Amino acid sequence: MTKDQKVVAIQEIKDLLQDAKVVYVADLEGLNAAKSSDFRRQAFKQNIKVKVVKNTLLQKAMEQIDGVDFSEMFDTFKGNSALMIAETANAPAKLIKDFRKKDEKPALKSAFVQETFYVGDNNLDALVSIKSREEMIGEIIGLLQSPIQRVVSALQNKSETVEAKAEEAAAPAVEETPATEAPEAPAAESTDETPAAE
C-alpha cells in the first residue's frame, strides 16, 4: 500500500468515525467468503456499516478524531479487524451474538457505546442488554401512559356511573309528570266553565 493509498484509507475510516456514537471492532477471522458476505448482508439490513480495516490505519484514524480518546481500544487491534458503525447501541452486539449461534466468530474486540468503552468479548452480553434509544423511549411512554390510562379509565367509569344515576333519577320523574299534568286538566275545564257562567 502506497503512502497516498494509506492517506485515503485513513480518511475513509475517519469519515466513518466522525460523529459516530456506536463503534465496534470485531474479529471476523475464520469466516469463509460465504459466511462473511452473509454477515455483511445481515449488517446492511440492520443499518450497520462494516468495514475490514488494517489495525495501524484504524488506530491512526482514531487518533485524529477530535473529542473522543479511543486509546482504550488500541490494545485490541491485533489480527483481523472489522469496524462496525451503527445508530442503535446494541445492534452490532445482537448481530454478533446471533451469528455466533452457528459459528464461534465473529468475536468482539472492543466497543465504544454511549460514551463508554467495552474491551473484550466477555462484554458482549452486557452490550446486547443495552437498550436502544427507541426501546428506552417506548418504556418511558409506557410508564407515562400507565397512570394516564388509569385516570382515563376511572373517569370513564365515573361518567358511566353518573349517567346510570341520571337515568335512574330521570325514570321516576317521567312517571311523576303525568300525575302533575292531571290536576292541570280540571283547571282548564274551570276556565271553560267561567265563560259559561257569565
mmCIF file of C-alpha atoms in Angstrom:
data_model
loop_
_atom_site.group_PDB
_atom_site.id
_atom_site.type_symbol
_atom_site.label_atom_id
_atom_site.label_comp_id
_atom_site.label_asym_id
_atom_site.label_seq_id
_atom_site.Cartn_x
_atom_site.Cartn_y
_atom_site.Cartn_z
ATOM 1 C CA MET A 1 0.000 0.000 0.000
ATOM 2 C CA THR A 2 1.476 3.331 -1.045
ATOM 3 C CA LYS A 3 1.592 6.376 1.210
ATOM 4 C CA ASP A 4 -1.205 8.043 -0.789
ATOM 5 C CA GLN A 5 -3.373 4.926 -0.508
ATOM 6 C CA LYS A 6 -2.821 4.914 3.266
ATOM 7 C CA VAL A 7 -3.842 8.578 3.484
ATOM 8 C CA VAL A 8 -7.037 7.812 1.530
ATOM 9 C CA ALA A 9 -7.777 4.734 3.681
ATOM 10 C CA ILE A 10 -7.280 6.699 6.905
ATOM 11 C CA GLN A 11 -9.602 9.432 5.622
ATOM 12 C CA GLU A 12 -12.296 6.851 4.780
ATOM 13 C CA ILE A 13 -12.093 5.444 8.312
ATOM 14 C CA LYS A 14 -12.209 8.958 9.783
ATOM 15 C CA ASP A 15 -15.323 9.727 7.726
ATOM 16 C CA LEU A 16 -16.992 6.639 9.196
ATOM 17 C CA LEU A 17 -15.945 7.507 12.750
ATOM 18 C CA GLN A 18 -16.825 11.203 12.598
ATOM 19 C CA ASP A 19 -19.837 11.800 14.885
ATOM 20 C CA ALA A 20 -20.282 8.017 15.391
ATOM 21 C CA LYS A 21 -21.876 7.231 18.758
ATOM 22 C CA VAL A 22 -21.693 3.432 18.360
ATOM 23 C CA VAL A 23 -18.320 1.963 17.321
ATOM 24 C CA TYR A 24 -17.481 -1.747 17.489
ATOM 25 C CA VAL A 25 -14.294 -3.522 16.437
ATOM 26 C CA ALA A 26 -14.799 -7.229 15.782
ATOM 27 C CA ASP A 27 -12.699 -10.180 14.705
ATOM 28 C CA LEU A 28 -14.115 -11.835 11.578
ATOM 29 C CA GLU A 29 -11.089 -14.074 11.037
ATOM 30 C CA GLY A 30 -12.073 -17.636 10.249
ATOM 31 C CA LEU A 31 -15.302 -16.740 8.441
ATOM 32 C CA ASN A 32 -15.209 -18.066 4.891
ATOM 33 C CA ALA A 33 -16.312 -15.886 1.971
ATOM 34 C CA ALA A 34 -19.936 -17.084 2.075
ATOM 35 C CA LYS A 35 -20.298 -16.538 5.836
ATOM 36 C CA SER A 36 -18.504 -13.214 5.640
ATOM 37 C CA SER A 37 -20.845 -11.939 2.909
ATOM 38 C CA ASP A 38 -23.853 -13.269 4.882
ATOM 39 C CA PHE A 39 -22.622 -11.323 7.930
ATOM 40 C CA ARG A 40 -22.280 -8.152 5.833
ATOM 41 C CA ARG A 41 -25.747 -8.670 4.311
ATOM 42 C CA GLN A 42 -27.350 -9.005 7.746
ATOM 43 C CA ALA A 43 -25.423 -5.960 8.960
ATOM 44 C CA PHE A 44 -26.647 -3.931 5.974
ATOM 45 C CA LYS A 45 -30.272 -4.923 6.713
ATOM 46 C CA GLN A 46 -29.836 -3.620 10.272
ATOM 47 C CA ASN A 47 -28.228 -0.363 9.128
ATOM 48 C CA ILE A 48 -24.785 -1.347 10.447
ATOM 49 C CA LYS A 49 -21.757 -0.296 8.378
ATOM 50 C CA VAL A 50 -18.988 -2.934 8.308
ATOM 51 C CA LYS A 51 -15.501 -2.229 7.014
ATOM 52 C CA VAL A 52 -12.497 -4.563 7.281
ATOM 53 C CA VAL A 53 -9.551 -2.357 8.217
ATOM 54 C CA LYS A 54 -5.839 -2.546 8.879
ATOM 55 C CA ASN A 55 -5.147 -2.116 12.584
ATOM 56 C CA THR A 56 -2.456 0.542 12.143
ATOM 57 C CA LEU A 57 -4.665 2.623 9.850
ATOM 58 C CA LEU A 58 -7.649 2.276 12.214
ATOM 59 C CA GLN A 59 -5.510 3.464 15.129
ATOM 60 C CA LYS A 60 -4.153 6.436 13.126
ATOM 61 C CA ALA A 61 -7.681 7.410 12.075
ATOM 62 C CA MET A 62 -8.940 7.174 15.670
ATOM 63 C CA GLU A 63 -6.040 9.283 16.920
ATOM 64 C CA GLN A 64 -7.134 12.054 14.536
ATOM 65 C CA ILE A 65 -10.763 12.145 15.740
ATOM 66 C CA ASP A 66 -11.470 15.188 17.906
ATOM 67 C CA GLY A 67 -13.491 14.871 21.094
ATOM 68 C CA VAL A 68 -13.016 11.125 21.754
ATOM 69 C CA ASP A 69 -9.908 9.370 23.062
ATOM 70 C CA PHE A 70 -10.143 5.864 21.589
ATOM 71 C CA SER A 71 -6.808 4.768 23.105
ATOM 72 C CA GLU A 72 -8.508 2.234 25.423
ATOM 73 C CA MET A 73 -9.365 0.194 22.326
ATOM 74 C CA PHE A 74 -5.900 0.182 20.728
ATOM 75 C CA ASP A 75 -4.585 -2.889 22.578
ATOM 76 C CA THR A 76 -7.338 -4.984 20.973
ATOM 77 C CA PHE A 77 -6.216 -4.118 17.433
ATOM 78 C CA LYS A 78 -4.482 -7.398 16.613
ATOM 79 C CA GLY A 79 -5.127 -9.819 13.768
ATOM 80 C CA ASN A 80 -8.151 -9.335 11.544
ATOM 81 C CA SER A 81 -10.297 -6.292 12.450
ATOM 82 C CA ALA A 82 -13.670 -5.189 11.183
ATOM 83 C CA LEU A 83 -15.007 -1.772 12.086
ATOM 84 C CA MET A 84 -18.756 -1.693 12.760
ATOM 85 C CA ILE A 85 -20.642 1.611 12.946
ATOM 86 C CA ALA A 86 -24.316 1.747 13.931
ATOM 87 C CA GLU A 87 -27.051 4.090 15.139
ATOM 88 C CA THR A 88 -28.527 1.633 17.647
ATOM 89 C CA ALA A 89 -26.288 0.875 20.640
ATOM 90 C CA ASN A 90 -26.931 -2.859 20.876
ATOM 91 C CA ALA A 91 -27.467 -3.703 17.178
ATOM 92 C CA PRO A 92 -23.881 -4.851 16.401
ATOM 93 C CA ALA A 93 -23.743 -6.885 19.639
ATOM 94 C CA LYS A 94 -27.031 -8.623 18.775
ATOM 95 C CA LEU A 95 -25.793 -9.319 15.247
ATOM 96 C CA ILE A 96 -22.541 -10.839 16.551
ATOM 97 C CA LYS A 97 -24.409 -12.929 19.128
ATOM 98 C CA ASP A 98 -26.990 -14.186 16.598
ATOM 99 C CA PHE A 99 -24.258 -15.059 14.145
ATOM 100 C CA ARG A 100 -22.362 -16.970 16.815
ATOM 101 C CA LYS A 101 -25.256 -19.396 17.255
ATOM 102 C CA LYS A 102 -23.829 -21.123 14.155
ATOM 103 C CA ASP A 103 -20.146 -20.132 14.437
ATOM 104 C CA GLU A 104 -17.576 -19.207 17.058
ATOM 105 C CA LYS A 105 -16.814 -15.997 15.138
ATOM 106 C CA PRO A 106 -17.170 -13.058 14.915
ATOM 107 C CA ALA A 107 -15.682 -12.109 18.260
ATOM 108 C CA LEU A 108 -15.934 -8.720 19.898
ATOM 109 C CA LYS A 109 -12.595 -6.982 20.349
ATOM 110 C CA SER A 110 -13.791 -3.673 21.775
ATOM 111 C CA ALA A 111 -16.603 -1.157 21.543
ATOM 112 C CA PHE A 112 -17.379 2.478 22.226
ATOM 113 C CA VAL A 113 -21.060 2.852 23.100
ATOM 114 C CA GLN A 114 -22.865 5.695 24.879
ATOM 115 C CA GLU A 115 -19.523 7.324 25.749
ATOM 116 C CA THR A 116 -18.291 4.126 27.472
ATOM 117 C CA PHE A 117 -15.579 1.688 26.374
ATOM 118 C CA TYR A 118 -16.078 -2.076 26.445
ATOM 119 C CA VAL A 119 -12.907 -4.110 25.949
ATOM 120 C CA GLY A 120 -13.027 -7.847 25.310
ATOM 121 C CA ASP A 121 -15.508 -10.425 24.064
ATOM 122 C CA ASN A 122 -16.731 -11.016 27.636
ATOM 123 C CA ASN A 123 -18.647 -7.709 27.345
ATOM 124 C CA LEU A 124 -20.873 -8.969 24.517
ATOM 125 C CA ASP A 125 -23.828 -9.885 26.764
ATOM 126 C CA ALA A 126 -23.646 -6.512 28.528
ATOM 127 C CA LEU A 127 -23.733 -4.775 25.147
ATOM 128 C CA VAL A 128 -26.665 -6.909 23.946
ATOM 129 C CA SER A 129 -28.676 -5.874 27.022
ATOM 130 C CA ILE A 130 -28.122 -2.140 26.441
ATOM 131 C CA LYS A 131 -31.449 -0.658 25.495
ATOM 132 C CA SER A 132 -31.652 1.288 22.289
ATOM 133 C CA ARG A 133 -32.937 4.845 22.317
ATOM 134 C CA GLU A 134 -36.222 3.669 20.772
ATOM 135 C CA GLU A 135 -36.656 0.933 23.395
ATOM 136 C CA MET A 136 -35.997 3.429 26.207
ATOM 137 C CA ILE A 137 -38.454 5.930 24.747
ATOM 138 C CA GLY A 138 -41.019 3.139 24.385
ATOM 139 C CA GLU A 139 -40.582 2.155 28.035
ATOM 140 C CA ILE A 140 -40.858 5.766 29.199
ATOM 141 C CA ILE A 141 -44.021 6.259 27.144
ATOM 142 C CA GLY A 142 -45.403 3.018 28.593
ATOM 143 C CA LEU A 143 -44.664 4.201 32.131
ATOM 144 C CA LEU A 144 -46.243 7.581 31.461
ATOM 145 C CA GLN A 145 -49.305 6.070 29.793
ATOM 146 C CA SER A 146 -49.983 3.635 32.619
ATOM 147 C CA PRO A 147 -51.158 6.242 35.198
ATOM 148 C CA ILE A 148 -52.919 8.240 32.485
ATOM 149 C CA GLN A 149 -54.800 5.138 31.363
ATOM 150 C CA ARG A 150 -55.861 4.514 34.968
ATOM 151 C CA VAL A 151 -57.121 8.100 35.279
ATOM 152 C CA VAL A 152 -58.977 7.883 31.948
ATOM 153 C CA SER A 153 -60.449 4.535 32.954
ATOM 154 C CA ALA A 154 -61.548 5.931 36.322
ATOM 155 C CA LEU A 155 -63.100 8.973 34.640
ATOM 156 C CA GLN A 156 -64.934 6.775 32.143
ATOM 157 C CA ASN A 157 -66.250 4.560 34.943
ATOM 158 C CA LYS A 158 -67.275 7.637 36.907
ATOM 159 C CA SER A 159 -69.073 9.163 33.914
ATOM 160 C CA GLU A 160 -70.843 5.845 33.283
ATOM 161 C CA THR A 161 -71.894 5.758 36.964
ATOM 162 C CA VAL A 162 -73.120 9.369 36.758
ATOM 163 C CA GLU A 163 -75.081 8.547 33.569
ATOM 164 C CA ALA A 164 -76.621 5.493 35.230
ATOM 165 C CA LYS A 165 -77.641 7.569 38.278
ATOM 166 C CA ALA A 166 -79.038 10.265 35.981
ATOM 167 C CA GLU A 167 -81.090 7.658 34.107
ATOM 168 C CA GLU A 168 -82.383 6.263 37.418
ATOM 169 C CA ALA A 169 -83.345 9.763 38.565
ATOM 170 C CA ALA A 170 -84.983 10.556 35.204
ATOM 171 C CA ALA A 171 -87.138 7.418 35.189
ATOM 172 C CA PRO A 172 -89.245 8.290 38.307
ATOM 173 C CA ALA A 173 -89.513 11.920 37.149
ATOM 174 C CA VAL A 174 -91.140 10.740 33.907
ATOM 175 C CA GLU A 175 -93.664 8.716 35.893
ATOM 176 C CA GLU A 176 -94.495 11.726 38.087
ATOM 177 C CA THR A 177 -95.043 14.053 35.121
ATOM 178 C CA PRO A 178 -98.445 12.624 34.112
ATOM 179 C CA ALA A 179 -99.586 12.903 37.734
ATOM 180 C CA THR A 180 -98.663 16.596 37.786
ATOM 181 C CA GLU A 181 -100.485 17.191 34.487
ATOM 182 C CA ALA A 182 -103.686 15.562 35.769
ATOM 183 C CA PRO A 183 -104.595 18.395 38.181
ATOM 184 C CA GLU A 184 -103.994 20.963 35.423
ATOM 185 C CA ALA A 185 -106.712 19.398 33.256
ATOM 186 C CA PRO A 186 -109.579 20.329 35.652
ATOM 187 C CA ALA A 187 -108.161 23.834 35.871
ATOM 188 C CA ALA A 188 -108.534 24.084 32.091
ATOM 189 C CA GLU A 189 -112.142 22.880 32.454
ATOM 190 C CA SER A 190 -112.863 25.520 35.078
ATOM 191 C CA THR A 191 -111.721 28.238 32.659
ATOM 192 C CA ASP A 192 -114.159 26.812 30.130
ATOM 193 C CA GLU A 193 -116.895 26.933 32.744
ATOM 194 C CA THR A 194 -116.144 30.520 33.628
ATOM 195 C CA PRO A 195 -117.343 31.978 30.321
ATOM 196 C CA ALA A 196 -120.404 29.748 30.520
ATOM 197 C CA ALA A 197 -121.173 31.107 33.971
ATOM 198 C CA GLU A 198 -121.144 34.646 32.649
#
